[in-house]
PDB file of C-alpha atoms in Angstrom:
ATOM      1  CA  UNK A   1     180.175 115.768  70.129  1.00 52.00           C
ATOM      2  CA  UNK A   2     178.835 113.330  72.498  1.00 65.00           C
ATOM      3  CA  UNK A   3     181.163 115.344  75.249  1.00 68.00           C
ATOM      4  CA  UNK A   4     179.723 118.430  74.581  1.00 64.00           C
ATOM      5  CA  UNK A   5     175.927 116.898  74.916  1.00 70.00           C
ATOM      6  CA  UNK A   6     176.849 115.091  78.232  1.00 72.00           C
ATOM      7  CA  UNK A   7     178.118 118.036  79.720  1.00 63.00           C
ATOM      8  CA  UNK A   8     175.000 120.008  78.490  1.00 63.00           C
ATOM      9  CA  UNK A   9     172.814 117.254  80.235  1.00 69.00           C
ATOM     10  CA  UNK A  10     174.638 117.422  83.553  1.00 71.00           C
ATOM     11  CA  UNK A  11     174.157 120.744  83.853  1.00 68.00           C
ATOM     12  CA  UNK A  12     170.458 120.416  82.919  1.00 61.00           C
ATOM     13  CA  UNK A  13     170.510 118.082  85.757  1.00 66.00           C
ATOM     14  CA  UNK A  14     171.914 120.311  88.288  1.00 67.00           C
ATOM     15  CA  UNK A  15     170.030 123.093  87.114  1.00 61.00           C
ATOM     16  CA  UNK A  16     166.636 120.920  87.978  1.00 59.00           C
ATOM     17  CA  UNK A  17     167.709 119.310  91.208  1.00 64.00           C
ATOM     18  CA  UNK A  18     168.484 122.889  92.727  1.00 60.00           C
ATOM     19  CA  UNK A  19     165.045 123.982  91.533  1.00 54.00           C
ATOM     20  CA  UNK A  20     163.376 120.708  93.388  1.00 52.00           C
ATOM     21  CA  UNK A  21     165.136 121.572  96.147  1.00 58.00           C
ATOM     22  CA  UNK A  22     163.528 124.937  96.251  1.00 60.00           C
ATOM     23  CA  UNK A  23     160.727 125.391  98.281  1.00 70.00           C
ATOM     24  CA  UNK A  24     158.762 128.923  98.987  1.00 79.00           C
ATOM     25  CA  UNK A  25     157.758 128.928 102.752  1.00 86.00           C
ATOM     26  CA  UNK A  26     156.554 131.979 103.276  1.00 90.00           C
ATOM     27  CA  UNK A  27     152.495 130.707 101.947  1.00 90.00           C
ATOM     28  CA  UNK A  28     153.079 127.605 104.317  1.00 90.00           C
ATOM     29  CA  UNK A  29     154.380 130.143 106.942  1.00 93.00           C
ATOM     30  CA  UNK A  30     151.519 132.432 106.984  1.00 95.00           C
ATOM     31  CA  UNK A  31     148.688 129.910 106.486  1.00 95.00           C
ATOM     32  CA  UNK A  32     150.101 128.311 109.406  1.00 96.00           C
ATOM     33  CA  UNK A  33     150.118 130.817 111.662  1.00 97.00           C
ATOM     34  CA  UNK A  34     146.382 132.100 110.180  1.00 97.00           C
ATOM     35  CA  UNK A  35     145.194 128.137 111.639  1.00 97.00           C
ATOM     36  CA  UNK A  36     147.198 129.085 114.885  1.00 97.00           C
ATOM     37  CA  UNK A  37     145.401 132.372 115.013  1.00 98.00           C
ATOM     38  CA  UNK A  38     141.959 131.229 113.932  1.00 97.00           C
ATOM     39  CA  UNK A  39     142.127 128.296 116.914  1.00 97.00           C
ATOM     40  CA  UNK A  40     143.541 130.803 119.351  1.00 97.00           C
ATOM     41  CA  UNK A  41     140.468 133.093 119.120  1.00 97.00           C
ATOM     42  CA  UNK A  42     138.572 129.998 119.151  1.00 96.00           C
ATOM     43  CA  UNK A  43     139.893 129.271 122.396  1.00 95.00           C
ATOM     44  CA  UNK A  44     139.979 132.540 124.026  1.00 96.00           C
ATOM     45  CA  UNK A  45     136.923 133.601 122.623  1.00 96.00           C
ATOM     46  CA  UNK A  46     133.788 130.878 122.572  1.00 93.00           C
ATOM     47  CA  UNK A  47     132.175 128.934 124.576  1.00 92.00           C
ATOM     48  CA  UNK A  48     133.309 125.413 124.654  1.00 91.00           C
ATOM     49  CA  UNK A  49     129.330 124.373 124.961  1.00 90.00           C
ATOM     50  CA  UNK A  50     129.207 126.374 121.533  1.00 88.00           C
ATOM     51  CA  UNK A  51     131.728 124.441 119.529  1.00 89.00           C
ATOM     52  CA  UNK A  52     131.260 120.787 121.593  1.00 90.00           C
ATOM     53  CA  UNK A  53     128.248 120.197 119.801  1.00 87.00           C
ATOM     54  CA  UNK A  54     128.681 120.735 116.095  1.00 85.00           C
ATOM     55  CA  UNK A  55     127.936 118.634 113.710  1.00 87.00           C
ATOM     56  CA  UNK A  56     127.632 116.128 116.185  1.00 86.00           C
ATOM     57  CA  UNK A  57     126.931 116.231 120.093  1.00 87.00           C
ATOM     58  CA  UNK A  58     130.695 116.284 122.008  1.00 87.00           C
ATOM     59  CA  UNK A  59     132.616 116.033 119.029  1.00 89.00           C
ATOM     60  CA  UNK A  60     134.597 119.358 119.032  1.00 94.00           C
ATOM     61  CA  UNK A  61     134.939 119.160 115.361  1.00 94.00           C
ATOM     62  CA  UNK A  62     135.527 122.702 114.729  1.00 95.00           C
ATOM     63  CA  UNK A  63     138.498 123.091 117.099  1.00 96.00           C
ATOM     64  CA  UNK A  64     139.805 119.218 116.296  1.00 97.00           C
ATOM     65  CA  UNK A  65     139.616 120.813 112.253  1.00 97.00           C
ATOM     66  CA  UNK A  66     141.589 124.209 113.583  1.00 97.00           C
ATOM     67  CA  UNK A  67     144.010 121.880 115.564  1.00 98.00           C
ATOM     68  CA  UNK A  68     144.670 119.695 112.389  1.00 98.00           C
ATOM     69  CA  UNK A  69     145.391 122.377 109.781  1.00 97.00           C
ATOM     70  CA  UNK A  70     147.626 124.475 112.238  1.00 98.00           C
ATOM     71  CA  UNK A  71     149.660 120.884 113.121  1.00 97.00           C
ATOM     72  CA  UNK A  72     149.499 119.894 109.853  1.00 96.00           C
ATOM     73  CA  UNK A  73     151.102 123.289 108.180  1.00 96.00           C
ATOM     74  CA  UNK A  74     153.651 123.588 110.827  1.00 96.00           C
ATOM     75  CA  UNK A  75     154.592 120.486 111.002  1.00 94.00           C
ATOM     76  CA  UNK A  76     155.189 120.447 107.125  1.00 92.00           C
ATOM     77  CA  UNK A  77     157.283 123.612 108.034  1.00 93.00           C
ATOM     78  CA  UNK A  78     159.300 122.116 110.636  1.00 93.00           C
ATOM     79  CA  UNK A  79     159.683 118.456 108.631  1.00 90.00           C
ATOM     80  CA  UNK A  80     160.016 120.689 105.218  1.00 86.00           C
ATOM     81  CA  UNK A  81     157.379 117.431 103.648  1.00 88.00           C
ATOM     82  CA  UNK A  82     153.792 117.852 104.077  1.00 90.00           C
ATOM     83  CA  UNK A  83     153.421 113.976 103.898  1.00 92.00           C
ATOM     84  CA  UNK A  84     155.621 114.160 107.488  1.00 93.00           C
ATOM     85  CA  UNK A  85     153.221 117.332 108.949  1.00 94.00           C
ATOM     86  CA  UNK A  86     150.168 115.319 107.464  1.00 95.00           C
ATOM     87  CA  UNK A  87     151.167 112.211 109.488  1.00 95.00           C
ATOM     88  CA  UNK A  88     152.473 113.918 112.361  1.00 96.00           C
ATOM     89  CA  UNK A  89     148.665 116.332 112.232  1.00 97.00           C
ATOM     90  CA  UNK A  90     146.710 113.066 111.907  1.00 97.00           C
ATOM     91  CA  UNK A  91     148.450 111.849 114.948  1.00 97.00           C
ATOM     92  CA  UNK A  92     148.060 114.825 117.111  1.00 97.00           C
ATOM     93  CA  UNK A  93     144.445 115.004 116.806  1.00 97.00           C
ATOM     94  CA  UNK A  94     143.783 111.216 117.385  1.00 97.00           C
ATOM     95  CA  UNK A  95     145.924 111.705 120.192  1.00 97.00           C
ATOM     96  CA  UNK A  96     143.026 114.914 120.948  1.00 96.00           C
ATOM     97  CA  UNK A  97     140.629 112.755 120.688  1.00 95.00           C
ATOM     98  CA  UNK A  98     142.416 110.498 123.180  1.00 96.00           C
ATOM     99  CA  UNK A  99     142.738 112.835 125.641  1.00 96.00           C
ATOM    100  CA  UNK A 100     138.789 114.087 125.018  1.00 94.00           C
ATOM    101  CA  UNK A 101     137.468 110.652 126.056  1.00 94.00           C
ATOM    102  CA  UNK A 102     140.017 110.379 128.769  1.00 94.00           C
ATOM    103  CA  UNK A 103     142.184 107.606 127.401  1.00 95.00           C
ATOM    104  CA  UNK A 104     144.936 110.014 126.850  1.00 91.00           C
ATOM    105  CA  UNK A 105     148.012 108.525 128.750  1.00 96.00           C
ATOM    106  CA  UNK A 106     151.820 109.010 128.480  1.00 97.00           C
ATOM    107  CA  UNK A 107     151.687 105.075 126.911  1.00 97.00           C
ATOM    108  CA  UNK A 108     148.871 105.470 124.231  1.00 96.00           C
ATOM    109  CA  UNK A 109     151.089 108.565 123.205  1.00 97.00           C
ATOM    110  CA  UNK A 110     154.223 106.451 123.310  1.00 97.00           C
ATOM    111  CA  UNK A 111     152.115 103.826 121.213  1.00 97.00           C
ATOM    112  CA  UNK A 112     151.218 106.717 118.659  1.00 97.00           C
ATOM    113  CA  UNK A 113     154.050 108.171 118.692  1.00 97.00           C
ATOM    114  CA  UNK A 114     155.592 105.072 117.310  1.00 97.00           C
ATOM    115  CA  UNK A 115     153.118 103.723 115.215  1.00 96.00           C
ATOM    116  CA  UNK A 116     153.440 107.572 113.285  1.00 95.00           C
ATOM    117  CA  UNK A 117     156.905 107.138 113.303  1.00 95.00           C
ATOM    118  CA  UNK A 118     156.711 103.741 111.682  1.00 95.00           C
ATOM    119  CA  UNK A 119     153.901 104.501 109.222  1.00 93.00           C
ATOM    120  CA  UNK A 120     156.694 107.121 108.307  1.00 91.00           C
ATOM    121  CA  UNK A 121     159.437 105.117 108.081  1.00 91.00           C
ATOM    122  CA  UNK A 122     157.825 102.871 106.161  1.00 91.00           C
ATOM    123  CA  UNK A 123     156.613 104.983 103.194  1.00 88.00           C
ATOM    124  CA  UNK A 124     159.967 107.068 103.504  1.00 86.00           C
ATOM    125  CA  UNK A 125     161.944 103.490 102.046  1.00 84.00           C
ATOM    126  CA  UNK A 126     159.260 103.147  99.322  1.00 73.00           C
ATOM    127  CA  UNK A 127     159.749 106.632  98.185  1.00 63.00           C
ATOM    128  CA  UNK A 128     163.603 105.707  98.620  1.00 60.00           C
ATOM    129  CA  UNK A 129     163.131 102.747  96.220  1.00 57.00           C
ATOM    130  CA  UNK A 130     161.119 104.114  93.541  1.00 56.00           C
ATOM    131  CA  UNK A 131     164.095 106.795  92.951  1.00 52.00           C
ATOM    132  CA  UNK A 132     166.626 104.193  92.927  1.00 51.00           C
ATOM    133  CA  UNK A 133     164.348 102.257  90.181  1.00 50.00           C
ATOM    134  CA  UNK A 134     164.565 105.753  88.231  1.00 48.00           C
ATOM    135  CA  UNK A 135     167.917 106.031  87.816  1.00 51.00           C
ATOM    136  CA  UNK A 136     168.954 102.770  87.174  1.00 39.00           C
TER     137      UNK A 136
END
């Protein structure tokens, strides 16, 4: 008997690890390119004077908000984890903000670049070790 419930549980198993691994990305994929649309127009269409100075003076927060929501879906599309296109979309638009108050060189995107890699790498092995702890 114990056979037969074993086997049932395996399968059980399988059954829920290919629904995990199951992810719908056509919502991610049109709410990303809706952000990348939205900060197009922005773009093309107004007046950098308009959007510098809301909610505070020379912030750009409107198109740094576009920017970040349009990184942050695609990158969750290209990474397939929105923890990776949340990290990677918090690091383009500091490196935005870089390049806004002119401190935007090739080395503070190296530095970035590796301090978003790291952040990522490190939370990536805790993830890694709370799983092991599960099935043991």
């Amino acid at each position: 008997m114990s056979g037969v419930i074993e086997l049932f549980y395996n399968e059980l198993v399988k059954a829920l690890s290919r629904k995990e691994r199951h992810r719908n990305y056509l919502p991610a994929l049109m709410m990303a390119l809706v952000w990348w649309w939205l900060l197009l127009g922005l773009v093309m269409l107004v007046d950098p004077a308009t959007v510098a100075d809301w909610p505070v003076t020379g912030s750009y927060f409107i198109f740094f908000l576009l920017l970040f929501l349009a990184a942050w879906f695609t990158g969750g599309l290209i990474f397939a984890k929105s923890r990776r296109g949340l990290v990677t979309a918090i690091g383009v638009v500091i490196f935005g903000y870089l390049r806004l108050i002119k401190v935007g060189t090739v080395l503070n995107l190296v530095l970035l670049a590796g301090a978003v890699l790291a952040f990522e790498i490190y939370f990536s092995r805790g993830e890694k070790s709370k799983s092991d702890n599960l099935i043991d």
